[in-house]
Amino acid sequence: MGQGGEPRRAQAYDGELGAAVARAQEGDETAFAVAYRLVQPGLLGYLRGLVGDDAEDVASDAWLEIARDLGRFKGDGAGFRGWTATIARHRALDHLRRQKVRPRSSALEQDVLELPAAHTTHDQALESISTARALELVRGLPRDQAEAVLLRIVVGLDGPAAARVLGKRPGAVRTAAYRGLRRLARQLGDRGVTDDGPGTLGESK
């Protein structure tokens, strides 16, 4: 549905995050801890989808790089989430190259589910993703769909931001996320969430 009525939790979340990042860049360690608390659950969930049980170690490596390069970051709260997801993805792919295994989706833990999700016409599917059954189903999606869904729902990125993280065109990521959500919705038995095209997952063009 549109932008209408209810408060957008993600906007408030990103506002708080952006303010914390700005203070952290000025040397406020408490503000950096706030930014970490806001970003870490989604980042960890995304990494669990890529590297499974090694997510904590990879996240630690990513945060070392994030802290080191924080002064170079320019952007708002939403931009910071995308920037940190890009760093985490690079660390995850490095880890997987060392392990010589392919990225995989794995079960996501409950702490990930408290992040705000963008509201779209797929609200029913997005809400259902918070069930243990849906999280189990994410593991069965093709990798491109699983990663797009993780970035959209778990990390909370919009279509273009998710595309930047993945190094793909926004349309390709929108389509992958749409197909993944449609497949999840179908498996979860939702009705009325599979009729709209890929444009409903991001900017229309």
CSV table of C-alpha atoms in Angstrom, one decimal:
chain,number,residue,atom,x,y,z
A,1,MET,CA,0.0,0.0,0.0
A,2,GLY,CA,1.3,3.6,-0.2
A,3,GLN,CA,3.2,5.7,2.2
A,4,GLY,CA,0.1,6.4,4.2
A,5,GLY,CA,-1.1,6.5,7.8
A,6,GLU,CA,1.1,4.7,10.2
A,7,PRO,CA,4.4,6.1,11.4
A,8,ARG,CA,7.3,4.7,9.5
A,9,ARG,CA,9.5,3.0,12.1
A,10,ALA,CA,12.4,2.7,9.7
A,11,GLN,CA,12.5,6.5,9.3
A,12,ALA,CA,12.8,7.0,13.1
A,13,TYR,CA,15.4,4.3,13.3
A,14,ASP,CA,17.5,5.8,10.5
A,15,GLY,CA,17.2,9.2,12.1
A,16,GLU,CA,18.6,8.0,15.4
A,17,LEU,CA,21.2,6.0,13.6
A,18,GLY,CA,22.3,9.0,11.4
A,19,ALA,CA,22.6,11.2,14.5
A,20,ALA,CA,24.7,8.6,16.3
A,21,VAL,CA,27.0,8.1,13.4
A,22,ALA,CA,27.6,11.9,13.1
A,23,ARG,CA,28.5,12.0,16.8
A,24,ALA,CA,30.7,8.9,16.5
A,25,GLN,CA,32.6,10.6,13.7
A,26,GLU,CA,33.4,13.4,16.1
A,27,GLY,CA,34.9,10.9,18.5
A,28,ASP,CA,31.9,10.1,20.7
A,29,GLU,CA,32.4,6.5,21.8
A,30,THR,CA,29.0,6.2,23.4
A,31,ALA,CA,27.4,7.2,20.1
A,32,PHE,CA,29.4,4.6,18.2
A,33,ALA,CA,28.0,2.0,20.7
A,34,VAL,CA,24.5,3.2,19.8
A,35,ALA,CA,25.2,2.9,16.1
A,36,TYR,CA,26.6,-0.6,16.7
A,37,ARG,CA,23.5,-1.6,18.7
A,38,LEU,CA,21.1,-0.4,15.9
A,39,VAL,CA,23.0,-2.0,13.1
A,40,GLN,CA,24.5,-5.2,14.5
A,41,PRO,CA,21.3,-7.4,14.7
A,42,GLY,CA,20.5,-6.9,11.0
A,43,LEU,CA,24.2,-7.2,10.0
A,44,LEU,CA,24.5,-10.4,12.0
A,45,GLY,CA,21.4,-11.9,10.4
A,46,TYR,CA,22.6,-11.1,6.9
A,47,LEU,CA,26.0,-12.7,7.7
A,48,ARG,CA,24.3,-15.8,9.1
A,49,GLY,CA,22.6,-16.1,5.8
A,50,LEU,CA,26.0,-16.1,4.1
A,51,VAL,CA,28.4,-17.8,6.4
A,52,GLY,CA,26.2,-19.6,8.9
A,53,ASP,CA,27.8,-20.2,12.3
A,54,ASP,CA,30.9,-18.1,11.5
A,55,ALA,CA,28.8,-14.9,11.4
A,56,GLU,CA,30.0,-13.6,14.7
A,57,ASP,CA,33.7,-13.8,13.7
A,58,VAL,CA,33.0,-12.2,10.3
A,59,ALA,CA,31.0,-9.5,12.0
A,60,SER,CA,33.9,-8.7,14.3
A,61,ASP,CA,36.2,-8.4,11.4
A,62,ALA,CA,33.7,-6.1,9.6
A,63,TRP,CA,33.3,-3.9,12.7
A,64,LEU,CA,37.0,-3.4,13.0
A,65,GLU,CA,37.1,-2.1,9.4
A,66,ILE,CA,33.9,0.0,10.0
A,67,ALA,CA,35.6,1.6,13.1
A,68,ARG,CA,38.8,2.2,11.2
A,69,ASP,CA,37.2,3.8,8.2
A,70,LEU,CA,34.3,5.6,10.0
A,71,GLY,CA,35.9,9.1,9.2
A,72,ARG,CA,35.6,8.4,5.5
A,73,PHE,CA,31.9,7.6,5.6
A,74,LYS,CA,29.5,10.3,4.2
A,75,GLY,CA,25.8,9.9,4.4
A,76,ASP,CA,22.7,9.4,6.6
A,77,GLY,CA,21.5,6.5,8.7
A,78,ALA,CA,20.2,4.5,5.7
A,79,GLY,CA,23.4,5.1,3.9
A,80,PHE,CA,25.4,3.8,6.9
A,81,ARG,CA,23.4,0.6,6.9
A,82,GLY,CA,24.2,0.1,3.3
A,83,TRP,CA,27.9,0.9,3.8
A,84,THR,CA,28.2,-1.5,6.7
A,85,ALA,CA,26.4,-4.2,4.8
A,86,THR,CA,28.9,-3.8,1.9
A,87,ILE,CA,31.9,-4.1,4.2
A,88,ALA,CA,30.3,-7.1,5.9
A,89,ARG,CA,29.6,-8.8,2.6
A,90,HIS,CA,33.3,-8.3,1.5
A,91,ARG,CA,34.5,-9.8,4.7
A,92,ALA,CA,32.1,-12.7,4.3
A,93,LEU,CA,33.2,-13.4,0.7
A,94,ASP,CA,36.8,-13.3,1.8
A,95,HIS,CA,36.0,-15.8,4.6
A,96,LEU,CA,34.2,-18.1,2.1
A,97,ARG,CA,37.1,-18.0,-0.3
A,98,ARG,CA,39.3,-19.1,2.5
A,99,GLN,CA,36.9,-21.8,3.4
A,100,LYS,CA,36.4,-22.7,-0.3
A,101,VAL,CA,32.6,-23.1,0.2
A,102,ARG,CA,29.8,-21.2,-1.5
A,103,PRO,CA,27.7,-18.7,0.3
A,104,ARG,CA,24.6,-20.3,1.8
A,105,SER,CA,21.5,-19.2,3.6
A,106,SER,CA,21.1,-20.5,7.1
A,107,ALA,CA,18.6,-20.2,9.9
A,108,LEU,CA,18.3,-16.7,11.3
A,109,GLU,CA,18.0,-16.1,15.0
A,110,GLN,CA,15.2,-14.3,16.8
A,111,ASP,CA,17.2,-11.2,17.6
A,112,VAL,CA,17.2,-10.2,13.9
A,113,LEU,CA,13.5,-10.0,13.8
A,114,GLU,CA,13.2,-6.8,15.9
A,115,LEU,CA,14.4,-4.6,13.1
A,116,PRO,CA,11.9,-2.4,11.3
A,117,ALA,CA,11.0,-3.5,7.8
A,118,ALA,CA,9.9,-1.3,4.9
A,119,HIS,CA,6.2,-1.5,4.3
A,120,THR,CA,5.1,-2.5,0.8
A,121,THR,CA,2.2,-4.2,-0.8
A,122,HIS,CA,3.9,-7.4,0.3
A,123,ASP,CA,3.2,-6.5,4.0
A,124,GLN,CA,1.8,-9.9,4.7
A,125,ALA,CA,4.9,-11.7,3.4
A,126,LEU,CA,7.1,-9.2,5.2
A,127,GLU,CA,5.3,-9.8,8.5
A,128,SER,CA,5.3,-13.6,7.9
A,129,ILE,CA,9.1,-13.5,7.5
A,130,SER,CA,9.3,-13.0,11.3
A,131,THR,CA,8.0,-16.5,11.9
A,132,ALA,CA,10.4,-19.4,12.5
A,133,ARG,CA,8.8,-21.2,9.5
A,134,ALA,CA,9.6,-18.4,7.1
A,135,LEU,CA,13.1,-18.1,8.3
A,136,GLU,CA,13.5,-21.8,7.7
A,137,LEU,CA,12.2,-21.3,4.2
A,138,VAL,CA,14.7,-18.6,3.4
A,139,ARG,CA,17.4,-21.3,3.4
A,140,GLY,CA,15.7,-23.0,0.5
A,141,LEU,CA,15.7,-19.9,-1.8
A,142,PRO,CA,18.2,-19.6,-4.6
A,143,ARG,CA,21.2,-17.6,-3.5
A,144,ASP,CA,20.4,-14.4,-5.4
A,145,GLN,CA,16.9,-14.4,-4.0
A,146,ALA,CA,18.0,-15.3,-0.4
A,147,GLU,CA,20.6,-12.5,-0.4
A,148,ALA,CA,18.2,-9.9,-1.8
A,149,VAL,CA,15.5,-10.8,0.8
A,150,LEU,CA,18.0,-10.7,3.6
A,151,LEU,CA,19.2,-7.3,2.6
A,152,ARG,CA,15.7,-6.0,2.1
A,153,ILE,CA,14.0,-7.4,5.2
A,154,VAL,CA,16.7,-8.3,7.7
A,155,VAL,CA,19.1,-5.3,7.0
A,156,GLY,CA,16.3,-3.1,5.9
A,157,LEU,CA,17.8,-1.6,2.8
A,158,ASP,CA,15.8,-0.2,-0.1
A,159,GLY,CA,16.1,-1.6,-3.6
A,160,PRO,CA,18.9,0.7,-4.9
A,161,ALA,CA,20.9,0.4,-1.6
A,162,ALA,CA,20.7,-3.4,-1.8
A,163,ALA,CA,21.8,-3.3,-5.4
A,164,ARG,CA,24.9,-1.3,-4.5
A,165,VAL,CA,25.8,-3.8,-1.8
A,166,LEU,CA,25.5,-6.7,-4.3
A,167,GLY,CA,27.1,-4.8,-7.2
A,168,LYS,CA,24.0,-5.5,-9.4
A,169,ARG,CA,21.5,-3.4,-11.2
A,170,PRO,CA,18.5,-2.3,-9.0
A,171,GLY,CA,16.1,-4.0,-11.3
A,172,ALA,CA,17.8,-7.3,-11.0
A,173,VAL,CA,17.8,-7.1,-7.2
A,174,ARG,CA,14.2,-5.9,-7.1
A,175,THR,CA,13.2,-8.9,-9.2
A,176,ALA,CA,15.2,-11.3,-7.1
A,177,ALA,CA,13.7,-10.0,-3.9
A,178,TYR,CA,10.2,-10.0,-5.4
A,179,ARG,CA,10.6,-13.6,-6.6
A,180,GLY,CA,12.0,-14.6,-3.2
A,181,LEU,CA,9.2,-12.9,-1.3
A,182,ARG,CA,6.6,-14.3,-3.7
A,183,ARG,CA,7.9,-17.8,-3.2
A,184,LEU,CA,8.0,-17.4,0.6
A,185,ALA,CA,4.4,-16.0,0.6
A,186,ARG,CA,3.2,-18.9,-1.5
A,187,GLN,CA,4.9,-21.4,0.8
A,188,LEU,CA,3.5,-19.7,3.8
A,189,GLY,CA,0.0,-19.8,2.3
A,190,ASP,CA,-0.5,-16.0,2.2
A,191,ARG,CA,-3.2,-14.7,-0.1
A,192,GLY,CA,-3.1,-11.4,-2.0
A,193,VAL,CA,0.6,-10.7,-1.8
A,194,THR,CA,1.7,-12.1,-5.1
A,195,ASP,CA,-0.2,-10.1,-7.6
A,196,ASP,CA,2.0,-7.0,-7.9
A,197,GLY,CA,5.1,-6.8,-10.1
A,198,PRO,CA,8.7,-6.3,-9.0
A,199,GLY,CA,8.3,-2.6,-8.9
A,200,THR,CA,6.5,-2.9,-5.6
A,201,LEU,CA,9.7,-3.8,-3.9
A,202,GLY,CA,11.6,-0.6,-4.7
A,203,GLU,CA,11.6,2.4,-6.8
A,204,SER,CA,9.2,1.9,-9.7
A,205,LYS,CA,11.7,2.6,-12.5
